[in-house]
Coordinates of C-alpha atoms in Angstrom, one line a residue:
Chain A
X1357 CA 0.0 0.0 0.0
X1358 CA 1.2 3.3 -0.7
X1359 CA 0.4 6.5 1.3
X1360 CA 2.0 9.5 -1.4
X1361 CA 2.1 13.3 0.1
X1362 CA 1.5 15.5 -3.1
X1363 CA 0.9 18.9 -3.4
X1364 CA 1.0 19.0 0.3
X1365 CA -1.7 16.7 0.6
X1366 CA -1.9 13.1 1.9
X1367 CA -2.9 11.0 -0.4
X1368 CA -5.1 9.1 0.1
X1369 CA -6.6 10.4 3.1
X1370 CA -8.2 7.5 4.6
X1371 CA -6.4 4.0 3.6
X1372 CA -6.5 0.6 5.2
X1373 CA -3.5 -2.4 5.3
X1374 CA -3.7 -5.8 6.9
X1375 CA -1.4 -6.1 10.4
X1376 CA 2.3 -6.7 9.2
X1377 CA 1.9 -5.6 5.6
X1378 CA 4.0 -3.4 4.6
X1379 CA 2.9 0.2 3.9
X1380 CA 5.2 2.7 1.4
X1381 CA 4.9 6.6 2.2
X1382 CA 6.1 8.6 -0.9
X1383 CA 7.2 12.0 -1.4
X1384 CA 6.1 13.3 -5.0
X1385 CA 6.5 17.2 -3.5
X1386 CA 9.1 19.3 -4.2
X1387 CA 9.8 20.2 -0.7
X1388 CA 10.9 18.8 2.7
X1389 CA 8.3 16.8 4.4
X1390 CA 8.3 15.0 8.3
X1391 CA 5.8 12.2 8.4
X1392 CA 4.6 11.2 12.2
X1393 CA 2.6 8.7 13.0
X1394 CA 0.4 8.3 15.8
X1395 CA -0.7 5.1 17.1
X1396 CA -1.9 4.5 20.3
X1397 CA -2.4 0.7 20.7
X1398 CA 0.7 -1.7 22.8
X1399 CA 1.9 -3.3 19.7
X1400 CA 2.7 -0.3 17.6
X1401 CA 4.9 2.1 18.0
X1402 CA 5.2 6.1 17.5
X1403 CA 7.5 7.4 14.6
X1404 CA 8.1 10.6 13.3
X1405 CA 11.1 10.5 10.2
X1406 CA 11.9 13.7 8.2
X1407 CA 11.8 13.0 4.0
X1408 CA 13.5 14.9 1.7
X1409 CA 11.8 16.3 -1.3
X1410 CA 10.9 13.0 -3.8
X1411 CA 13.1 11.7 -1.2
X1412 CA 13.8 7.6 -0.8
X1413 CA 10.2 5.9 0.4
X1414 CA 9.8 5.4 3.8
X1415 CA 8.2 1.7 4.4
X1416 CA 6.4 0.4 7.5
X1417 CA 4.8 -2.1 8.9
X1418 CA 1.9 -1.9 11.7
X1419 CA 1.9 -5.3 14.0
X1420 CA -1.4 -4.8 15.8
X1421 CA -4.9 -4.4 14.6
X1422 CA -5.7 -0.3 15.2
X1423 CA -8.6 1.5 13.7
X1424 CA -7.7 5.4 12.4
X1425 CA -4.1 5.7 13.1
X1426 CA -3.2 9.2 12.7
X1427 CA -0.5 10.3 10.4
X1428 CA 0.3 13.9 10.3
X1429 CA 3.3 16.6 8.9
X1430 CA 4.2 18.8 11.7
X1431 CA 6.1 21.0 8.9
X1432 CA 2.6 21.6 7.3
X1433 CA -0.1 21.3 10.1
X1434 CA -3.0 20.6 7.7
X1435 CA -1.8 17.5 6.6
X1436 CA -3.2 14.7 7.9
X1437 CA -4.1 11.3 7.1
X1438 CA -5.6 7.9 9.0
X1439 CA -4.0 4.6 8.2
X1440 CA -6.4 1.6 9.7
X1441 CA -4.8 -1.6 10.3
X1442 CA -7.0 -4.3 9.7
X1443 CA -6.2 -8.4 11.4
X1444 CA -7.9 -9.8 8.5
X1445 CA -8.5 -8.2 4.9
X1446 CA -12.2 -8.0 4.9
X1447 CA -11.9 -4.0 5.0
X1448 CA -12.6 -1.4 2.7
X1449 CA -11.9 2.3 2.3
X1450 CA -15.5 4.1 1.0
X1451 CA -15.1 6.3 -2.4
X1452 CA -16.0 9.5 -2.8
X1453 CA -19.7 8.7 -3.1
X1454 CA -19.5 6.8 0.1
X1455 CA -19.9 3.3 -1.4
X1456 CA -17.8 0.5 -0.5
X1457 CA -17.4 -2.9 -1.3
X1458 CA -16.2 -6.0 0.8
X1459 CA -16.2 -9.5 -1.0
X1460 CA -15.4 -13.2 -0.2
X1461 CA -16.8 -13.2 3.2
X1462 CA -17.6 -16.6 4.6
X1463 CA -21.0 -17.5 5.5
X1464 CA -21.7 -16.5 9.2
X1465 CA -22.6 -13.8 11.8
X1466 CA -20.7 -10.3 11.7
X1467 CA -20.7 -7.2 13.2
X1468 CA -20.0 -4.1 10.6
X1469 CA -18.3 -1.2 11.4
X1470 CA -17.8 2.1 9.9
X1471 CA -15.6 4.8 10.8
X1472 CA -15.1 8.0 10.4
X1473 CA -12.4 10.6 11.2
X1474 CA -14.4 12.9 13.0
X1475 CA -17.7 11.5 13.3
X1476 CA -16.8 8.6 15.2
X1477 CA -18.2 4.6 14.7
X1478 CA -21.2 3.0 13.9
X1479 CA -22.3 -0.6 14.1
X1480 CA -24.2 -3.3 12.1
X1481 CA -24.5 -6.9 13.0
X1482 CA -24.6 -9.0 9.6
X1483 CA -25.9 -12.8 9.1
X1484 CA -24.4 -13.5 6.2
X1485 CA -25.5 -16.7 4.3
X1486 CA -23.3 -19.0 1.2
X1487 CA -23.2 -16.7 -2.0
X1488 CA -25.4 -14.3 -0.2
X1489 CA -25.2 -10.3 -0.7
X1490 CA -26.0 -8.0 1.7
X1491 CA -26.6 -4.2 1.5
X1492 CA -26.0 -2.2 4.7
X1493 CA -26.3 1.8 4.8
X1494 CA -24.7 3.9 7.6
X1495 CA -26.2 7.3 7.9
X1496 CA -23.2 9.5 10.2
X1497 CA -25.7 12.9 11.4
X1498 CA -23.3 16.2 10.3
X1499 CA -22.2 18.1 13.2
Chain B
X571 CA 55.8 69.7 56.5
X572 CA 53.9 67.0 57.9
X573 CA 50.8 68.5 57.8
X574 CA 50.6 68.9 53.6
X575 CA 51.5 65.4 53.2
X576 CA 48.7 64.5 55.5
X577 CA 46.4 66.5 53.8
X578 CA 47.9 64.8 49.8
X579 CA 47.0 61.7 51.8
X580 CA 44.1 62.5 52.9
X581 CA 42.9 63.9 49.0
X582 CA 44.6 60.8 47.6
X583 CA 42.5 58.6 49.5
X584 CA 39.4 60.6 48.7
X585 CA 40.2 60.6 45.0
X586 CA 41.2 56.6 45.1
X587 CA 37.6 56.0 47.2
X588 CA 35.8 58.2 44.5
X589 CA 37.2 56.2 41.6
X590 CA 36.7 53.0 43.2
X591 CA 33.3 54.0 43.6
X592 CA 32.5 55.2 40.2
X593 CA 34.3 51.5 39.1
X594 CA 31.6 49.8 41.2
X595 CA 29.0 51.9 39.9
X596 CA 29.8 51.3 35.8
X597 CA 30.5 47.7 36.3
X598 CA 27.5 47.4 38.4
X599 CA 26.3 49.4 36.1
X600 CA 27.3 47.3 32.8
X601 CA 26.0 44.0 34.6
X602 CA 22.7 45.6 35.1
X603 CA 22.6 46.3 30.9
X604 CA 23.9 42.9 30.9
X605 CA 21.2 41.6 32.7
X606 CA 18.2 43.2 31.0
X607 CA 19.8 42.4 27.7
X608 CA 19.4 38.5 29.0
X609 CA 15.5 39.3 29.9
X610 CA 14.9 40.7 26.8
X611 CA 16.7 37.7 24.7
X612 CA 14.5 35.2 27.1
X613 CA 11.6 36.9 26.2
X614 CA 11.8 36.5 22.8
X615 CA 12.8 33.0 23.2
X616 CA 9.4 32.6 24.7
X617 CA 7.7 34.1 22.0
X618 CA 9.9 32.2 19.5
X619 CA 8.7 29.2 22.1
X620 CA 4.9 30.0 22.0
X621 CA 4.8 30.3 18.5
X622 CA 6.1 27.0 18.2
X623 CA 3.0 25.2 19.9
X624 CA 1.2 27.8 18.1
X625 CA 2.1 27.0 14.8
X626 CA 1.6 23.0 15.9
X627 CA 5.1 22.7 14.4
X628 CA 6.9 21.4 18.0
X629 CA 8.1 17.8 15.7
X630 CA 8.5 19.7 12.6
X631 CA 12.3 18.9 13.0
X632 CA 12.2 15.0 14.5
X633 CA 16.0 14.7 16.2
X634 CA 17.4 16.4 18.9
X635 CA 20.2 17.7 19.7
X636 CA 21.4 17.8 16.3
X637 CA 18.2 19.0 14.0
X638 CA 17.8 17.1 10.6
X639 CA 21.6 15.2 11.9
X640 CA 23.8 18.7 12.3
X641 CA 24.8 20.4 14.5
X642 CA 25.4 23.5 12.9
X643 CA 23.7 23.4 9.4
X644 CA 20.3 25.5 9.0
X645 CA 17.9 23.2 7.4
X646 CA 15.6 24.7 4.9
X647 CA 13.9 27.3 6.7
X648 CA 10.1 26.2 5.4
X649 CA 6.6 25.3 6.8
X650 CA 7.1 24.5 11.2
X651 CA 10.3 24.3 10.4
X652 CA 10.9 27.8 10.4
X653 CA 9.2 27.8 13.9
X654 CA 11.1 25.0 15.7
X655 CA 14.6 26.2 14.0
X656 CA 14.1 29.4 14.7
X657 CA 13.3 28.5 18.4
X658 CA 16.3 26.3 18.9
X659 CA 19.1 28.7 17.2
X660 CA 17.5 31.4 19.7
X661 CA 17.4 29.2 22.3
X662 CA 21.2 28.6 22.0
X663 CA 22.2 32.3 21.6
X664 CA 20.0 32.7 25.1
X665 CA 22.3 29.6 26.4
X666 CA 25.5 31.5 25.5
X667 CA 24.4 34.6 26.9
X668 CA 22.8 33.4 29.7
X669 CA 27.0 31.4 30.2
X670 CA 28.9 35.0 29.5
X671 CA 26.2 36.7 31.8
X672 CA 26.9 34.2 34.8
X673 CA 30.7 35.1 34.5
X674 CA 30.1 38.7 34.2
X675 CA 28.5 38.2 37.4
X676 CA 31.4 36.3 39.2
X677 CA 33.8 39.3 37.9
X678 CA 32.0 42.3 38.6
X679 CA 30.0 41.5 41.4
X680 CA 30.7 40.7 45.0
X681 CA 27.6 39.3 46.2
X682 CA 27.9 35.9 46.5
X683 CA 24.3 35.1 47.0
X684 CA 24.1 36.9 43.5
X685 CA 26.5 34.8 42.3
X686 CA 24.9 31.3 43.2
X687 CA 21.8 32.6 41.4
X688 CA 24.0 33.2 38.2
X689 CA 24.8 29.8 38.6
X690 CA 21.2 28.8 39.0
X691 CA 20.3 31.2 35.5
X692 CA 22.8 28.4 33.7
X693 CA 21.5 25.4 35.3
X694 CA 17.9 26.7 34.8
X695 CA 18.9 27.1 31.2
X696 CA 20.4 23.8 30.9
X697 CA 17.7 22.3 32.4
X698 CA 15.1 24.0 30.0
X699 CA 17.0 23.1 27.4
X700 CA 17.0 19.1 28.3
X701 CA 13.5 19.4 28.4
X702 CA 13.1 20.6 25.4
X703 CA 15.2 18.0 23.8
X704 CA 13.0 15.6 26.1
X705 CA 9.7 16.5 24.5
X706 CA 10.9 16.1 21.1
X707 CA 12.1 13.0 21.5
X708 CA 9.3 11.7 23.3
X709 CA 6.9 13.1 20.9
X710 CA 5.5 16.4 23.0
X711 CA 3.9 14.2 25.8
X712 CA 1.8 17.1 27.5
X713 CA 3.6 16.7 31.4
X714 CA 7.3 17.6 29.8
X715 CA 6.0 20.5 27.2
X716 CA 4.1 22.0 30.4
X717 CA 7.3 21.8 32.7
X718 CA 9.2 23.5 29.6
X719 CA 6.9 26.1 29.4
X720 CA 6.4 26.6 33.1
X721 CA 10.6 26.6 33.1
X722 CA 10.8 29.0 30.5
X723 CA 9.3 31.8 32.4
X724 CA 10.6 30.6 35.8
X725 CA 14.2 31.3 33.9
X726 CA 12.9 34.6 32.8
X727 CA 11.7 35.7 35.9
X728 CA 15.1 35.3 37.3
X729 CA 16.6 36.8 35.0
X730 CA 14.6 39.9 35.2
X731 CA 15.5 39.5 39.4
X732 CA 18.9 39.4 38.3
X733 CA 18.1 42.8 36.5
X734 CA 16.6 44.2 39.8
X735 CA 19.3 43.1 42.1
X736 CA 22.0 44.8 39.8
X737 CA 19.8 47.7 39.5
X738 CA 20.0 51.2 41.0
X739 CA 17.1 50.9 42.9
X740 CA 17.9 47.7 45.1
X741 CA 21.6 48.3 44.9
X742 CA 21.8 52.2 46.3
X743 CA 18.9 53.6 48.1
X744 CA 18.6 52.2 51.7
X745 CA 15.2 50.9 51.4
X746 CA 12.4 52.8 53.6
X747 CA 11.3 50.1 56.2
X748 CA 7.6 49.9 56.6
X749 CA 5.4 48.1 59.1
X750 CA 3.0 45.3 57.5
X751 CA 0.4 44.0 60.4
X752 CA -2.1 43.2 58.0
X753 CA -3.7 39.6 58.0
X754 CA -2.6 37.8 55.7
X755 CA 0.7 40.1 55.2
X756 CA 1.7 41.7 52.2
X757 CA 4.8 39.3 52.0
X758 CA 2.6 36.6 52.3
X759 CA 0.2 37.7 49.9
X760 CA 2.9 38.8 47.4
X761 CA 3.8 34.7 47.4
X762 CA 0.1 33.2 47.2
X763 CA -0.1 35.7 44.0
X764 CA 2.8 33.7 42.9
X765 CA 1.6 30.1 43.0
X766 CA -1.8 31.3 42.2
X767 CA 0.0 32.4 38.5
X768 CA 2.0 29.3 38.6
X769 CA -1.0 26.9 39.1
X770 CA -2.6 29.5 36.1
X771 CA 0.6 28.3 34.0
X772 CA 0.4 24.8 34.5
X773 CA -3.3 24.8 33.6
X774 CA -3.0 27.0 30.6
X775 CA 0.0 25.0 29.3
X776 CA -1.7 21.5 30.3
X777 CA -4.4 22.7 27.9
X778 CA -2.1 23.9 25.5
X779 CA -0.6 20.6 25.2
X780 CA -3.7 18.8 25.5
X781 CA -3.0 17.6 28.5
X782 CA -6.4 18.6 30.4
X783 CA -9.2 20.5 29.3
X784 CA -9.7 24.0 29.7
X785 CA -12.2 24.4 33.0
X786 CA -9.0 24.6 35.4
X787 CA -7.3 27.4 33.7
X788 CA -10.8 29.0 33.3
X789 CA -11.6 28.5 37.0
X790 CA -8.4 29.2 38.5
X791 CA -8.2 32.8 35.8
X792 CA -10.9 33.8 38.7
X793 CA -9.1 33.2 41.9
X794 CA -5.4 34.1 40.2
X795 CA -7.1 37.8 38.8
X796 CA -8.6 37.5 42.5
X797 CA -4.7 37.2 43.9
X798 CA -2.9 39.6 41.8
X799 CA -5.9 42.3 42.3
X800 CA -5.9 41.9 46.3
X801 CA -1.7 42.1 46.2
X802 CA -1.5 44.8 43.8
X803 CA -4.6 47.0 45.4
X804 CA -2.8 46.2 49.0
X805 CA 0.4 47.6 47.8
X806 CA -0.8 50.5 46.0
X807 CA -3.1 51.8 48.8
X808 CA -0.7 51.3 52.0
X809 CA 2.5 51.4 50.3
X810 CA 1.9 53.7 47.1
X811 CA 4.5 56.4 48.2
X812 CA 7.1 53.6 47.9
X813 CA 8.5 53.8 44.2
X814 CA 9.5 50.0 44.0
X815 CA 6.7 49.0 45.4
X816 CA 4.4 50.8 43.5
X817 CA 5.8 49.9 40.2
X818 CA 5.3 46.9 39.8
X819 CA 2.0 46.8 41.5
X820 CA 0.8 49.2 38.9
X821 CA 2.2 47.3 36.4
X822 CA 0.7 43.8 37.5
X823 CA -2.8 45.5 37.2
X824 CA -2.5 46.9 34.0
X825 CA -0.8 43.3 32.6
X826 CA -4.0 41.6 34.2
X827 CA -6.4 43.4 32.2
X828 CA -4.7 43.1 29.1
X829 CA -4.2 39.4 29.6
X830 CA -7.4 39.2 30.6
X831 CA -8.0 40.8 27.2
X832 CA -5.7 38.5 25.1
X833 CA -7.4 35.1 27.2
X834 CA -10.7 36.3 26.1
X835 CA -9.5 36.5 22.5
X836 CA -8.1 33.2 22.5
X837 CA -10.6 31.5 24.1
X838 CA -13.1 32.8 21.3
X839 CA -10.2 32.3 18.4
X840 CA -9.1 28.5 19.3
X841 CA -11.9 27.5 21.5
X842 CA -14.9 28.9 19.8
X843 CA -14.3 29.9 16.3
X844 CA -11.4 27.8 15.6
X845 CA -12.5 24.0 16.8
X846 CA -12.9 23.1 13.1
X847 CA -10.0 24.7 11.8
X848 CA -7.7 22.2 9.5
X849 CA -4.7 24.7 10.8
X850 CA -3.6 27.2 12.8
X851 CA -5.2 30.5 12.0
X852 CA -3.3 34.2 12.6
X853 CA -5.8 35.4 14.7
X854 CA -5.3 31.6 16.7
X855 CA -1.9 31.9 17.0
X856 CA -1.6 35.8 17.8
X857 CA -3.7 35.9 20.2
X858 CA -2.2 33.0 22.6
X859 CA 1.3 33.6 21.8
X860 CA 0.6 37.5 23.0
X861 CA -1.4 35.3 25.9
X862 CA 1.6 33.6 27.0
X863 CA 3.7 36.3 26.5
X864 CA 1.8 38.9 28.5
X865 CA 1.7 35.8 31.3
X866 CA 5.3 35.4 31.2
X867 CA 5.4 39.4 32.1
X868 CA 2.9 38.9 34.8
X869 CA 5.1 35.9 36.5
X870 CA 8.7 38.2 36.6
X871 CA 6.2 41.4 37.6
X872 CA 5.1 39.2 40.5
X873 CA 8.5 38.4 41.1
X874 CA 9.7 41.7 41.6
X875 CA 7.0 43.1 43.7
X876 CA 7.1 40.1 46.0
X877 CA 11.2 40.6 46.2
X878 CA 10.5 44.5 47.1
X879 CA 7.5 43.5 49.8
X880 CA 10.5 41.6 51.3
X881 CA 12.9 44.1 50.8
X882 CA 10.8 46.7 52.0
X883 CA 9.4 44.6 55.3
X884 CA 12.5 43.3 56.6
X885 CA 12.6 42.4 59.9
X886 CA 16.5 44.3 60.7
X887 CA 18.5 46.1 59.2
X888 CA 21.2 43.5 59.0
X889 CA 18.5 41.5 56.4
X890 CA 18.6 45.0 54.1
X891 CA 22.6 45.4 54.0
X892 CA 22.9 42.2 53.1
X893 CA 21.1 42.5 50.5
X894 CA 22.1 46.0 49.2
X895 CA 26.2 45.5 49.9
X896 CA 27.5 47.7 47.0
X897 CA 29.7 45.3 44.1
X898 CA 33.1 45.1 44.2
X899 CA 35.2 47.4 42.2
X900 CA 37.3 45.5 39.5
X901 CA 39.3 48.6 37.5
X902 CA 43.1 48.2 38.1

């Protein structure tokens, strides 16, 4: 997975990888960049490395699950990203219409959760049956 | 015969007292410049330090004590770099000074008392310093950037005592003794105003660093205006005729109203308008760092008064003399 910073901009903003995959972070700007990230669970630790402009790729890994890891530039304070670190790969990031897609789900009981930045978590539990779809619609209130 | 050599004697001596006394008095006098020349530099440090947490650039350079892996090189001065740089290259200048001042001391001045607090201005400094290093590398946890900020204007205030104690008006004038049989004393009223402000700083840099919210700095704004009103109104009515007392009783109301004023405005900038904001907005960031800056003031004017209340209130004179001996003279 690769998290790019162009035009001083994350990019994406939100993105998701499995625990112990490895995640790139790019450069493409012309100019200095520092990227920190903030997790807060036991198994991962904070980092905060400086990157020079279209500088060599920084690349991670996150060990434990973590939901909305923060990534910021302290250089350029409106830059800000959330990596989630997923235990299994049934995740997906919504686009910009808000749709989202998660496939190859074995038949059973699950709960759904979506997640956003700033209005928090919602919850769905889902029976899924054997080559059964589902359809399930989070409505987040603005604020 | 005898008698003219007596009397060249006698004028010799007079003339070698004058100009040891007018040695005293421009060394004295030079270490006093010296030592509002330090204030000054530390309170630009501290605005060079406020607009750091301002500007939410305090990891914008990750390493410490080299920044970007030198020593000596200036990065690129862009984005919070610019801030936290800038902060640090002060920060060392102040360091320097605050080295060349304590020496000053030890050569021009006899006090030794006023020596050992040079000595504490450099490990204050050092100490400051650490910290700051300490909160970089630790990712600004919100109990080291409050004791940084807290030590920043502790170091100030010294320094501006520093400036008082080598200044004419503690170092000549035999101070006017005065009787203080209030309840609580002045003395003692002079230090409640000071932990009152401190307790103020901790709270409003606790916030600052998101250590705690903002209903104990908003509280305690209440009883510390409370303290610094009674202390300053105290002075002022009983002692007003006293010049050093006056002063900076005077001046501690007139810095609580304006910082009153500049809380206000960034309460409404940060706390109200600004929640959303995606960065740090001018009006944000001018407001709090003339905030702390204004605070910082208060804390060394508290300082002061609460060193003339003791001055002033001594219980002998033996207290005073010590306190006033003249510096020695260092001219050949």
């Amino acid at each position: 997975m690769i998290l790019d910073q162009k035009g001083c901009r994350y990019d994406p903003h939100v993105l998701a990888v499995i625990a112990g995959q490895t995640l790139r972070v790019l450069n493409s700007d012309p100019t200095m960049h520092n990227v920190h990230a903030q997790p807060k669970g036991s198994g991962n630790s904070q980092w905060n490395m400086s990157q020079m402009p279209k500088g060599t790729p920084i690349e991670t890994t996150f060990n434990t699950p973590e939901v909305m890891v923060p990534f910021k530039c302290n250089q350029h304070p409106w830059m800000k990203a959330y990596v989630n670190v997923a235990a299994n790969p049934f995740f997906a990031v919504s686009d910009a219409g808000g749709n989202f897609e998660i496939s190859g789900l074995p038949p059973g009981e699950y709960t759904l959760a979506a997640v956003h930045e700033a209005l928090g978590e919602q919850t769905q539990k889902i029976v899924l049956g054997a080559k059964e779809s589902r359809t399930a619609d989070f409505t987040f209130a603005a604020q | 015969m005898a008698s003219p050599v007596r009397t060249h004697t006698k004028e010799g001596a007079q003339r070698v007292k004058s100009e040891v006394a007018s040695a005293a008095t421009n060394s004295h006098r030079a270490l006093h410049r010296f030592a509002v020349v330090l204030s000054c530099s530390i309170l630009v440090l501290i605005v060079a330090g406020a607009l750091v947490t301002s500007e939410d650039a305090g990891l914008s350079v990750p390493d410490w004590p080299t920044s970007f892996g030198s020593i000596y090189k200036i990065p690129p001065m862009v984005g919070g770099i610019k801030f936290e740089h800038t902060h640090r290259m002060i920060a060392e200048g102040v360091g320097l000074l605050t080295i060349l001042f304590c020496v000053a001391t030890f050569r021009l001045d006899a006090r030794r008392w006023l020596r050992n607090l040079s000595l504490a201005t450099i490990g204050t400094v050092i100490a400051q310093g650490v910290l700051g290093g300490l909160t970089v590398l630790m990712f600004l946890p919100w109990y080291i950037s409050s004791a940084h900020a807290a030590l920043g204007q502790t170091f100030f205030a010294l320094a501006v005592l520093m400036a008082m104690y080598t200044g004419r008006s503690w170092t000549q004038p035999t101070p006017e003794k005065v009787p203080d049989e209030s309840v609580p004393s002045t003395r003692t009223l002079a230090i409640l105003t000071i932990v009152a402000l401190y307790l103020q700083l901790f709270f409003g840099a606790a916030f600052r660093h998101s250590g705690m919210s903002i209903l104990p700095h908003l509280a305690n704004a209440v009883l510390t205006s409370a303290m610094v009103a009674w202390t300053a109104i105290r002075v002022l009515s009983r002692y007003g005729h006293i010049g050093t007392l006056r002063r900076p009783a005077a001046l501690m109301i007139g810095l609580l109203l304006v910082q009153l004023g500049f809380g206000f405005a960034a309460y409404l900038t940060r706390v109200v308008w600004g929640k959303n904001a995606v960065q740090p907005l001018p009006s944000m960031v001018s407001t709090t760092v003339a905030h702390v800056t204004i605070g910082a003031l208060l804390l060394a004017a508290a300082f002061v008064l609460e060193e003339q209340v003791r001055r002033h209130f001594a219980k002998n004179t033996v207290d005073i003399a010590e306190h006033t001996s003249a510096p020695k003279a260092v001219s050949a």
